[in-house]
mmCIF file of C-alpha atoms and ligand atoms in Angstrom:
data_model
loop_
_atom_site.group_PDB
_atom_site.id
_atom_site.type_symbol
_atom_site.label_atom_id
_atom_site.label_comp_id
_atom_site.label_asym_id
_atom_site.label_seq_id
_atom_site.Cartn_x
_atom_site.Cartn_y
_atom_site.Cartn_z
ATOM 1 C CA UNK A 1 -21.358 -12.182 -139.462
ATOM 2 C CA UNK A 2 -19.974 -14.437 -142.245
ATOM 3 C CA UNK A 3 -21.633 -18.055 -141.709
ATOM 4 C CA UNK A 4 -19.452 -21.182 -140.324
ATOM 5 C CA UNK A 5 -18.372 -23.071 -143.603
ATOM 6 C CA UNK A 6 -17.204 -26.440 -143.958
ATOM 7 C CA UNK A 7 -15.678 -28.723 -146.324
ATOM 8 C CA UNK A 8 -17.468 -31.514 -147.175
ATOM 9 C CA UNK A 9 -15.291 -33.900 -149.823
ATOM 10 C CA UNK A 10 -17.525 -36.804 -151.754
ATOM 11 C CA UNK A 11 -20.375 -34.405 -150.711
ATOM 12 C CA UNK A 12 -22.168 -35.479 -154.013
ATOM 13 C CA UNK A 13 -23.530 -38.610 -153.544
ATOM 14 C CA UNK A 14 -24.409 -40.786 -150.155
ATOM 15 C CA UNK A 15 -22.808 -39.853 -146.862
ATOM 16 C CA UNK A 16 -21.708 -36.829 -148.074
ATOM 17 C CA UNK A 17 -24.833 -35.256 -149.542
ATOM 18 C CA UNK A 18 -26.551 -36.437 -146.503
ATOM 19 C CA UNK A 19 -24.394 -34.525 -144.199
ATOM 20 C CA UNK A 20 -24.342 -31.083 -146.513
ATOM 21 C CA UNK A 21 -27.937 -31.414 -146.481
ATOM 22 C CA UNK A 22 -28.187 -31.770 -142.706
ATOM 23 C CA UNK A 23 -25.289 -28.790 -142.059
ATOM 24 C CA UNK A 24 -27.594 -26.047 -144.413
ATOM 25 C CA UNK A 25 -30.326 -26.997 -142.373
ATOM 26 C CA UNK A 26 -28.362 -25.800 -139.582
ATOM 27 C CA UNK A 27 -27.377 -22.520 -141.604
ATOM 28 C CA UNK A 28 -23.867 -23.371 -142.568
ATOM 29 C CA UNK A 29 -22.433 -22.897 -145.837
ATOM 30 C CA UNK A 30 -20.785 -25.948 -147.188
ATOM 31 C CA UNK A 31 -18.248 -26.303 -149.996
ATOM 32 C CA UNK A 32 -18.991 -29.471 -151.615
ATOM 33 C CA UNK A 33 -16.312 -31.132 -153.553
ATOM 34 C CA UNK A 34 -16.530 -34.316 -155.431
ATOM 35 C CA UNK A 35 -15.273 -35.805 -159.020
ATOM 36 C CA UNK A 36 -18.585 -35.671 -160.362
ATOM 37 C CA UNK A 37 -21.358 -32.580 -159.679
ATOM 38 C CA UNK A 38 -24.496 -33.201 -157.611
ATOM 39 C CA UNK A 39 -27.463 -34.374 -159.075
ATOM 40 C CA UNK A 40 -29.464 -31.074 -157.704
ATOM 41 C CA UNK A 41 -28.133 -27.295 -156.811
ATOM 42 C CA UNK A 42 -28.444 -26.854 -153.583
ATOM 43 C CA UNK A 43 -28.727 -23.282 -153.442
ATOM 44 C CA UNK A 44 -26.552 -20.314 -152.724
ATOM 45 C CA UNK A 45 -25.268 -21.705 -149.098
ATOM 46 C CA UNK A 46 -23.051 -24.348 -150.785
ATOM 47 C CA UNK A 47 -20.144 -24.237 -153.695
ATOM 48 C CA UNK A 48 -19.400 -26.599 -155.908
ATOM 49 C CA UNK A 49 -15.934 -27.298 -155.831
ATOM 50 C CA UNK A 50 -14.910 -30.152 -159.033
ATOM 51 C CA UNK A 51 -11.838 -32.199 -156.893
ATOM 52 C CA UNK A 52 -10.395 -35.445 -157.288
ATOM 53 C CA UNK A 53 -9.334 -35.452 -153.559
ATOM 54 C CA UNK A 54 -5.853 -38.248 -154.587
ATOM 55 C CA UNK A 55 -4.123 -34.877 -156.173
ATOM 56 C CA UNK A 56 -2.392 -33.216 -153.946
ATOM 57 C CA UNK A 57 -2.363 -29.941 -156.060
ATOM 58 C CA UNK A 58 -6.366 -30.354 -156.363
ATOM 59 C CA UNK A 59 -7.084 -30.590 -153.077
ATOM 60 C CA UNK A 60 -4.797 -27.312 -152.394
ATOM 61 C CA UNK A 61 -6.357 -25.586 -154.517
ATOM 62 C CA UNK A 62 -9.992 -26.623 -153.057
ATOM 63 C CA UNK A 63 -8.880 -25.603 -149.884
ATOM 64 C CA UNK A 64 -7.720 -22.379 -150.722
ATOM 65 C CA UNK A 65 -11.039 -21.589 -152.674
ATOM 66 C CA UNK A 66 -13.072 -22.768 -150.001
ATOM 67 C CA UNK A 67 -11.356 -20.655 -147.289
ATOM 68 C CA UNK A 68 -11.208 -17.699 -149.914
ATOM 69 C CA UNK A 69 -15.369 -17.786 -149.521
ATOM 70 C CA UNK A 70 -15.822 -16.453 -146.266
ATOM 71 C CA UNK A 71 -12.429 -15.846 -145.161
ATOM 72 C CA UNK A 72 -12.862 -19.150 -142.819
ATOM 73 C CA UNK A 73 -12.820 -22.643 -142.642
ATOM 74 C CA UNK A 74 -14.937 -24.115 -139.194
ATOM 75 C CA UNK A 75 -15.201 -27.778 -140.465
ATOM 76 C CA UNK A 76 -13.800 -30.514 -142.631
ATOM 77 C CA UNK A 77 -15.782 -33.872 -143.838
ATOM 78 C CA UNK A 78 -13.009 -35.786 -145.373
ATOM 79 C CA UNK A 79 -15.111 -38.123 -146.545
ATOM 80 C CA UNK A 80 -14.969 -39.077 -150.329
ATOM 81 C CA UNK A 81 -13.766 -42.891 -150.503
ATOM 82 C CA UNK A 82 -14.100 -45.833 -152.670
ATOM 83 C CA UNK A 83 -13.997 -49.849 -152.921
ATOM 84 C CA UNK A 84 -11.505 -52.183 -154.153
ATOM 85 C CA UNK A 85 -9.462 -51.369 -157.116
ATOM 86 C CA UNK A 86 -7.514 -54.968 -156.871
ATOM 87 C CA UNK A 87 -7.730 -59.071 -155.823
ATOM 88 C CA UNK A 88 -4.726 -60.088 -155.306
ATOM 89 C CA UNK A 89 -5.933 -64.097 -155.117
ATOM 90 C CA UNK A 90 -8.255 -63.906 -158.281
ATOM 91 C CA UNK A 91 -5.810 -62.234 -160.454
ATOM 92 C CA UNK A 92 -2.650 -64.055 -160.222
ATOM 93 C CA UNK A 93 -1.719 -66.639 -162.720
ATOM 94 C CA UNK A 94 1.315 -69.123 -162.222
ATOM 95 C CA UNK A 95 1.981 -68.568 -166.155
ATOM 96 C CA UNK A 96 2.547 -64.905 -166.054
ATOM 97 C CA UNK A 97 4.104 -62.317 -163.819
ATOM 98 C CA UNK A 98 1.766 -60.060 -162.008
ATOM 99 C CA UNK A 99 1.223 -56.548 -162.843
ATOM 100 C CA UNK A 100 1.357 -53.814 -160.760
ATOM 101 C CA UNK A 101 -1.849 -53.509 -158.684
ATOM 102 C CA UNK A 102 -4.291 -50.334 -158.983
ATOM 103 C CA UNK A 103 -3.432 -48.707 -155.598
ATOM 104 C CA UNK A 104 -5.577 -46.268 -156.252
ATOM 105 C CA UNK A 105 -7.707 -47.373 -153.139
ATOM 106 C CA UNK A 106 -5.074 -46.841 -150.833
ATOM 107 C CA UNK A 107 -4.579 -43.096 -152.647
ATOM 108 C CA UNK A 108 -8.590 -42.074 -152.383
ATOM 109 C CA UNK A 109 -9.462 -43.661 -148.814
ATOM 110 C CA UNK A 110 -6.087 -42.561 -147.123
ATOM 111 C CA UNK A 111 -3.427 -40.439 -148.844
ATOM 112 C CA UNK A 112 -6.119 -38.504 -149.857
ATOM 113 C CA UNK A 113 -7.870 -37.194 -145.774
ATOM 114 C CA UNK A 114 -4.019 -37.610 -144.777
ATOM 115 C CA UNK A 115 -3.704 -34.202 -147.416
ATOM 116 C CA UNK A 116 -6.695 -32.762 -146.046
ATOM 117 C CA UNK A 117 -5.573 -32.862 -142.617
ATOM 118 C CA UNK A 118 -2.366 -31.105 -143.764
ATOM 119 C CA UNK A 119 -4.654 -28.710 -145.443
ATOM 120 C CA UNK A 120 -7.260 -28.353 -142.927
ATOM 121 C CA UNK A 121 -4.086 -27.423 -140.072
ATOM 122 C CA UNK A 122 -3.027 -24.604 -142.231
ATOM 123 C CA UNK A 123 -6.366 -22.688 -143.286
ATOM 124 C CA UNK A 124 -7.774 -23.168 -139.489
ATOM 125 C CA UNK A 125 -4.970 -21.787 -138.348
ATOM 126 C CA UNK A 126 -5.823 -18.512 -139.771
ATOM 127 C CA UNK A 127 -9.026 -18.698 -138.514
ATOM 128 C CA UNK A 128 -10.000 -15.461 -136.701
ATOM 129 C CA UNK A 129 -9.974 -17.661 -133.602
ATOM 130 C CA UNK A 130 -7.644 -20.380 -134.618
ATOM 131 C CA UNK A 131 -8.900 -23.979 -135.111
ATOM 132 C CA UNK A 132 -11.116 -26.019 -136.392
ATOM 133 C CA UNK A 133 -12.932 -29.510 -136.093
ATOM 134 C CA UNK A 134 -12.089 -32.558 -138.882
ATOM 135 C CA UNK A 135 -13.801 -35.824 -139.130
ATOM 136 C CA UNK A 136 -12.580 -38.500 -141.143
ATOM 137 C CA UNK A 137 -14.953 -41.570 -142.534
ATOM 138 C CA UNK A 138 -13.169 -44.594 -142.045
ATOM 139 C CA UNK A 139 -16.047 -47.687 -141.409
ATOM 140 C CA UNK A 140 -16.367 -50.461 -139.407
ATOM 141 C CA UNK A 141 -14.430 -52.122 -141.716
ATOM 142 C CA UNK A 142 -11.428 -49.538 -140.251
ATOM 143 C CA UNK A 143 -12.887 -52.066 -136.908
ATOM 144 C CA UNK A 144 -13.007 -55.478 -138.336
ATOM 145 C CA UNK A 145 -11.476 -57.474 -141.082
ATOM 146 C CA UNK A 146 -13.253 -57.362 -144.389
ATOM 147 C CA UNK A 147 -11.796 -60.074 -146.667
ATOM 148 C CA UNK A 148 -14.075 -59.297 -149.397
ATOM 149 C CA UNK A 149 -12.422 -56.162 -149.858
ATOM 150 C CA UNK A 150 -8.827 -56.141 -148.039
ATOM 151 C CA UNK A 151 -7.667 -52.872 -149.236
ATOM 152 C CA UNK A 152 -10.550 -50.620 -148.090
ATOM 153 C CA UNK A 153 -10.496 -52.609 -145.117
ATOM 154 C CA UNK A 154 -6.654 -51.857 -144.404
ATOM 155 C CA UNK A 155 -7.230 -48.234 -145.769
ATOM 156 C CA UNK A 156 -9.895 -47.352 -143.043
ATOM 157 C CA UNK A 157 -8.251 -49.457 -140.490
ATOM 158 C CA UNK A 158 -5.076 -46.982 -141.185
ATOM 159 C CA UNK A 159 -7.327 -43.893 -140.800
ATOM 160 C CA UNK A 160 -8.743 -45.223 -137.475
ATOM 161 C CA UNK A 161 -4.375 -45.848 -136.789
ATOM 162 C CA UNK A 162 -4.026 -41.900 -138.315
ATOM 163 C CA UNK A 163 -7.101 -40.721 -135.693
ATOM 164 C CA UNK A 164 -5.571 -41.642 -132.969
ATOM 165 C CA UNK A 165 -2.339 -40.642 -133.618
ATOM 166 C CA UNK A 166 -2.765 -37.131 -134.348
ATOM 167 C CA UNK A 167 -5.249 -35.952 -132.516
ATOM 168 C CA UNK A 168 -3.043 -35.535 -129.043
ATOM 169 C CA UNK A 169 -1.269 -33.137 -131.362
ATOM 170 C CA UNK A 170 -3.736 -31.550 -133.096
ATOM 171 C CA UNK A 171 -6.106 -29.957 -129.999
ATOM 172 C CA UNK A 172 -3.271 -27.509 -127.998
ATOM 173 C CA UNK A 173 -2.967 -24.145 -127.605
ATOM 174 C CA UNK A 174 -1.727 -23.033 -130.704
ATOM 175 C CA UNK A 175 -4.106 -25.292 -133.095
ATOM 176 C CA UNK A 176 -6.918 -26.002 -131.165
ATOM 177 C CA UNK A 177 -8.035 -28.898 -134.265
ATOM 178 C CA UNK A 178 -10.284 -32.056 -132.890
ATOM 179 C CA UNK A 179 -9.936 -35.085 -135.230
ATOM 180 C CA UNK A 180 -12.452 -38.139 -134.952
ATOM 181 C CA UNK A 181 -13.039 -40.455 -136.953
ATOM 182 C CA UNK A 182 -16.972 -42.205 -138.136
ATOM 183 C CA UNK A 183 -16.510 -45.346 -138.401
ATOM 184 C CA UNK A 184 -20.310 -46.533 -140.023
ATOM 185 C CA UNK A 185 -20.938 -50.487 -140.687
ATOM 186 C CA UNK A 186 -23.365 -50.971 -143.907
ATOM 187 C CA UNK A 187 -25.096 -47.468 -145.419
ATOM 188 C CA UNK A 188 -27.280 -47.891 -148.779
ATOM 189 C CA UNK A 189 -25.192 -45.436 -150.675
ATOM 190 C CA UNK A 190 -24.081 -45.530 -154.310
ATOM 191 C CA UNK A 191 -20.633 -46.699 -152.986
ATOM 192 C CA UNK A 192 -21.090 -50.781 -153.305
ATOM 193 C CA UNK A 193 -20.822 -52.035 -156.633
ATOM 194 C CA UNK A 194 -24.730 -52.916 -158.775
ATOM 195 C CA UNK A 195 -26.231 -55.791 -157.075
ATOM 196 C CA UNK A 196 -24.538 -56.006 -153.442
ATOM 197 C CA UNK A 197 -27.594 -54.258 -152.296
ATOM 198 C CA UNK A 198 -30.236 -56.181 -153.665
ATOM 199 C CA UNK A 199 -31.598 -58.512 -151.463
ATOM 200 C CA UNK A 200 -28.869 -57.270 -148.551
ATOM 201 C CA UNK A 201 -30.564 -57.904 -145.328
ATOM 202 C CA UNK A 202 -32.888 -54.546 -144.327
ATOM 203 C CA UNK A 203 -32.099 -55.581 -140.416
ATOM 204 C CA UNK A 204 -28.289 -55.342 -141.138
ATOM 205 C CA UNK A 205 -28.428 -51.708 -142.951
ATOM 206 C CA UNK A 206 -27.574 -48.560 -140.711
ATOM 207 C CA UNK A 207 -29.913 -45.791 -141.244
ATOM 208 C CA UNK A 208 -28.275 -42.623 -142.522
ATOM 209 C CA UNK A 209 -29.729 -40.621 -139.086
ATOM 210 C CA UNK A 210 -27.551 -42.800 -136.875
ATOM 211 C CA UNK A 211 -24.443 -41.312 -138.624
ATOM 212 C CA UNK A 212 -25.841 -37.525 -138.546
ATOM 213 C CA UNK A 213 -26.101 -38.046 -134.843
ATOM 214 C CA UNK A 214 -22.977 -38.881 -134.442
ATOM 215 C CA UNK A 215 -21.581 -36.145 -136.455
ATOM 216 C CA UNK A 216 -23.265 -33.921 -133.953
ATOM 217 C CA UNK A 217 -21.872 -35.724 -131.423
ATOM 218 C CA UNK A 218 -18.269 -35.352 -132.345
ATOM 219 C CA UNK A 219 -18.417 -31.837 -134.291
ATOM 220 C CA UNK A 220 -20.806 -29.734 -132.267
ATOM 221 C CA UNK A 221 -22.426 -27.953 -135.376
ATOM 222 C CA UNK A 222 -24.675 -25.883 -133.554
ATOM 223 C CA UNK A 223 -21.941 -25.013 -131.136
ATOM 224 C CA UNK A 224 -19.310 -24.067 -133.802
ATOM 225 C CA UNK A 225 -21.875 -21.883 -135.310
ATOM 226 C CA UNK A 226 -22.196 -19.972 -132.503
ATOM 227 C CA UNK A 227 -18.632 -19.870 -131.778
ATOM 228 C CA UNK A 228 -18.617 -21.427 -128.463
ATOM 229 C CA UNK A 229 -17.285 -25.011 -129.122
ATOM 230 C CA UNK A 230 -13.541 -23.554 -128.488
ATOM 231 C CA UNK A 231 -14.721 -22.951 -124.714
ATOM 232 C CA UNK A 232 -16.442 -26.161 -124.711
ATOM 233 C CA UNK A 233 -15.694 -28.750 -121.875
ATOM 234 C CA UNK A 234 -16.900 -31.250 -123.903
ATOM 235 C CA UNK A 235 -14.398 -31.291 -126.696
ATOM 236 C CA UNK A 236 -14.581 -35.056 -128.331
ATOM 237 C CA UNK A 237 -11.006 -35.772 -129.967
ATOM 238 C CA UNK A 238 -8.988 -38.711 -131.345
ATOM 239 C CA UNK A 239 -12.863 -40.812 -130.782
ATOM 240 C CA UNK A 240 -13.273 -43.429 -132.927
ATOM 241 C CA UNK A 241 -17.069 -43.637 -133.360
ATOM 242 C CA UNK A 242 -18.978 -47.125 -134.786
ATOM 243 C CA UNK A 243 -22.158 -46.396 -136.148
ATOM 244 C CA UNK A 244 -24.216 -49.721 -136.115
ATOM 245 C CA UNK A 245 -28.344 -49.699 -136.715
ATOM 246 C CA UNK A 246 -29.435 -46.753 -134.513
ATOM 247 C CA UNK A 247 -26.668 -47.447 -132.408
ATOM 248 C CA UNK A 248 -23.228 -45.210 -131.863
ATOM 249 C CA UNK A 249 -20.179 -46.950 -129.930
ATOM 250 C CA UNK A 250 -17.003 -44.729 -128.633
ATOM 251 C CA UNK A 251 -14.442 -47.372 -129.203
ATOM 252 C CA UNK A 252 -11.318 -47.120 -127.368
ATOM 253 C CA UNK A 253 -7.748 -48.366 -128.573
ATOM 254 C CA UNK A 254 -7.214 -52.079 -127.197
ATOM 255 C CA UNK A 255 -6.216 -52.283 -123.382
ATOM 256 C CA UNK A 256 -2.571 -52.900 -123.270
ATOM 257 C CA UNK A 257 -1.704 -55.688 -121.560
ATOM 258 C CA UNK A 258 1.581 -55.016 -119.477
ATOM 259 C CA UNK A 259 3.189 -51.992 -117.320
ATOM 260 C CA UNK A 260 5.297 -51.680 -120.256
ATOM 261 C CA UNK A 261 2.732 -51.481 -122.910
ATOM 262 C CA UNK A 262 0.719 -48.344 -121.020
ATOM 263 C CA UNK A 263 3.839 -46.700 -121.109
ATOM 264 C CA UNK A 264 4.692 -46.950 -124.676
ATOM 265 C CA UNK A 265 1.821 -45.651 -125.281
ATOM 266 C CA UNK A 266 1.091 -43.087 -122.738
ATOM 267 C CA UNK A 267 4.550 -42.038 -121.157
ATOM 268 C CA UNK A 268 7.316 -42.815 -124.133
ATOM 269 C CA UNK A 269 6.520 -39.336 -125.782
ATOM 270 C CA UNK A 270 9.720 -37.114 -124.604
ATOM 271 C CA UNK A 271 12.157 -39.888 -126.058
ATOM 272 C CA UNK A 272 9.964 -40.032 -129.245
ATOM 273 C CA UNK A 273 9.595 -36.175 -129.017
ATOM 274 C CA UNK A 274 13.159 -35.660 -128.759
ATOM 275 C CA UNK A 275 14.318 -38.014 -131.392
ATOM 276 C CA UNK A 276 11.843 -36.781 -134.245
ATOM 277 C CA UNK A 277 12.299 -32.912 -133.840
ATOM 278 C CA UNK A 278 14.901 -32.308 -135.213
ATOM 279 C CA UNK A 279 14.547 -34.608 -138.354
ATOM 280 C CA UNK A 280 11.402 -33.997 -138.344
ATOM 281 C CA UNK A 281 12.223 -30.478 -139.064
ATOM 282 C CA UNK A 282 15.099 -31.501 -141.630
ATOM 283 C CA UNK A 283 12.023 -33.484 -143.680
ATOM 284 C CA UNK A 284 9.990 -30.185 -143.289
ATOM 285 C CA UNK A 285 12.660 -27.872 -145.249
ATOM 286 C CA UNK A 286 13.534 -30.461 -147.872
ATOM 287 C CA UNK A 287 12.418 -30.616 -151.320
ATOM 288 C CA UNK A 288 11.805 -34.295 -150.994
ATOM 289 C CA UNK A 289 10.713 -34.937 -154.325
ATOM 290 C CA UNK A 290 13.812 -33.753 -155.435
ATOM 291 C CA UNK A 291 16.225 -35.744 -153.067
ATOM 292 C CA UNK A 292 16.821 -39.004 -154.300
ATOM 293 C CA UNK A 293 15.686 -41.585 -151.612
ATOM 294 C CA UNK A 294 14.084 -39.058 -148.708
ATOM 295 C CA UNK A 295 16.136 -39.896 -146.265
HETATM 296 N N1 NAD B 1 -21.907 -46.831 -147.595
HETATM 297 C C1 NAD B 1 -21.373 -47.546 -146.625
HETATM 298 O O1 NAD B 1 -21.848 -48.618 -146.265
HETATM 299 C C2 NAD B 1 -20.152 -47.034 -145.907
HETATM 300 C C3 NAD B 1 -19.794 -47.650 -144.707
HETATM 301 C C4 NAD B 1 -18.657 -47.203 -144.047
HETATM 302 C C5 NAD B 1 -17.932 -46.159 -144.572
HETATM 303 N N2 NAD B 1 -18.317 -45.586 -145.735
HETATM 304 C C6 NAD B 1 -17.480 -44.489 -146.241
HETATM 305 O O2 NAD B 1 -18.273 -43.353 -146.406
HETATM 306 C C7 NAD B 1 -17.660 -42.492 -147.353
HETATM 307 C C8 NAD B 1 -18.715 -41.996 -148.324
HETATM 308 O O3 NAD B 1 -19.161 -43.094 -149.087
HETATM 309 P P1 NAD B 1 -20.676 -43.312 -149.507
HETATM 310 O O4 NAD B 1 -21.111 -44.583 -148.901
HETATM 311 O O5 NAD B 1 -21.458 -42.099 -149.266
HETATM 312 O O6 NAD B 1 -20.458 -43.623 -151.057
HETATM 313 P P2 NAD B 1 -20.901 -42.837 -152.361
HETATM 314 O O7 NAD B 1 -20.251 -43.586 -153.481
HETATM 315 O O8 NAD B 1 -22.370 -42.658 -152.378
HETATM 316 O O9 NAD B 1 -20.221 -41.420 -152.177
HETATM 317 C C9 NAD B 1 -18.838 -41.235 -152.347
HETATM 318 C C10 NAD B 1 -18.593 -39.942 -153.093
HETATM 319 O O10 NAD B 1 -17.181 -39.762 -153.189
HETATM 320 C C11 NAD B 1 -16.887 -39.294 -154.494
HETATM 321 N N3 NAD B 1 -15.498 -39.623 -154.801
HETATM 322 C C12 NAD B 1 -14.961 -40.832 -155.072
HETATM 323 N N4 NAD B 1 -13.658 -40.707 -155.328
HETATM 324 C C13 NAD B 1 -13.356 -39.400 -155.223
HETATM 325 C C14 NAD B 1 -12.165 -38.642 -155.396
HETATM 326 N N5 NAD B 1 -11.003 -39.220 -155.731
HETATM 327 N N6 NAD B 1 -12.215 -37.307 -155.216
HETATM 328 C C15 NAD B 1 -13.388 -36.695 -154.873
HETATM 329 N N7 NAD B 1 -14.556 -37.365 -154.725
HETATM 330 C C16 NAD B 1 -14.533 -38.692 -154.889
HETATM 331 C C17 NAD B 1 -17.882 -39.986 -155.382
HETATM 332 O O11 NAD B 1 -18.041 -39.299 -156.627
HETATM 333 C C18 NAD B 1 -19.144 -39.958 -154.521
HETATM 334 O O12 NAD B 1 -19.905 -38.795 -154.755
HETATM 335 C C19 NAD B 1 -16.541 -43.292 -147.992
HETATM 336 O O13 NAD B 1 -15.303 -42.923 -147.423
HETATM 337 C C20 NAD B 1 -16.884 -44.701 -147.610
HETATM 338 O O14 NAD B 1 -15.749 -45.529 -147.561
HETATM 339 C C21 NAD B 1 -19.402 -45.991 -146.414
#
């Protein structure tokens, strides 16, 4: 039998070469994909797949390849993210009009898993047993305000918004995909820029083990591999999971606070259902990029 196989993106450096590591040890195979190669080869369980996860047509074509290994895709790590690309308050200059800002934040952190989870729908659907389990890396920062850098912050607070959102659609009969989301406060990784970690407080750094637990939490990895998650009764989906010190927190969406409130967001879905099918479907068969304004 052909092993479970994942897709691990920014699986070269950090998080993501943690987590690769930890899956082979649990005899996946793991298709790493990253801008730049790993440092070591990891042997024959993983591919190297080169990807700059913000192209669209890159990403297809990793996800193709990496379902094309073993005729299945189990599990998705859409992980690869970066810092701030712009300040908007230490570049502007009353003289001169702005530029146009580098968005390209906003493209790696969440355009970027928003493709994968496109991706991720279509190749675990033709799982032998459809579906599939996909966990996104937003932060804490996706939790609380960051001003020192407002556009990962707003990136990861939109993939804890995306989390939630799909994942009532995404485990049914039919897809059977759970989508959670890791949300870690501060891991020494080669994602903060030279110096932020020098002298950065050991006590306030969250250990890399805290975050594979709560992978296992969320994806089941010895589960999947034995193809019994789908049967499951503990299936985590939509969690939002903040990884602090040794400590993992299931945090819930904010209470609402009126009658009204619980129903917009628990019992509003036929009118929104109802109202978005059939443009929904309009969007689907369009060539979008060729109509003028979308619409
Ligand atoms: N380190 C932390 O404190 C921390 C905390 C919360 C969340 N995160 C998130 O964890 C994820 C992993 O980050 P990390 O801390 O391991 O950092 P890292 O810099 O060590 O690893 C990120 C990897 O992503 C790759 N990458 C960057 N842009 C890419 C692109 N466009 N396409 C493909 N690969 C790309 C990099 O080459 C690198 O290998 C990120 O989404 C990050 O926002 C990190």
């Amino acid at each position: 039998m052909s092993p479970a196989v994942a897709v691990v993106t920014g699986a070269s450096s950090g998080i993501g070469l943690a987590l690769t590591k930890h899956l082979l040890s649990k005899k996946w195979a793991v298709v790493m994909a990253d801008i730049n190669p790993p440092s070591t080869d990891l042997g024959p369980s993983t591919l190297f797949v080169p990807c700059d996860v913000s192209s669209w047509e890159q990403q297809a074509a990793l996800f193709a390849q990496a379902f094309a290994w073993h005729d299945r895709l189990d599990f998705a790590a859409l992980n690869a993210g970066i810092d701030d690309r712009d300040d908007i308050f230490a570049s502007i200059d009353a003289t001169t009009p702005p530029r146009e800002p580098n968005m390209q934040t906003f493209q790696t952190n969440l355009v970027a898993p928003y493709y994968g989870i496109k991706l991720c729908a279509h190749y675990m659907s033709r799982n032998a047993v459809p579906g599939g389990r996909i966990v996104v890396t937003a932060s804490a920062a996706g939790l609380y305000a960051l001003p020192a850098i407002p556009q990962y912050s707003a990136t990861k607070h939109g993939l804890v918004g995306l989390t939630r959102s799909l994942a009532p659609l995404a485990d049914r009969p039919g897809t059977s995909i759970t989508l959670n989301a890791l949300c870690p406060a501060m891991v020494a990784t080669g994602l903060a820029p030279p110096g932020l970690m020098d002298g950065f407080p050991a006590e306030h750094t969250t250990p890399m083990s805290t975050l594979l637990r709560a992978y296992d939490g969320l994806a089941d990895f010895d589960g999947v591999a034995r193809d019994e998650w789908r049967t499951s009764p503990r299936r985590p989906n939509g969690c939002v999971v903040e990884c602090t010190l040794a400590e993992t927190h299931y945090r819930d969406p904010p209470e609402p606070p009126n009658e009204s409130q619980k129903w917009m967001s628990a019992g509003s879905s036929e009118y929104w259902a109802k109202a978005y099918a059939e443009r929904n479907r309009r969007f689907a068969e369009m060539d979008w990029k060729a109509a003028s304004n979308g619409a």
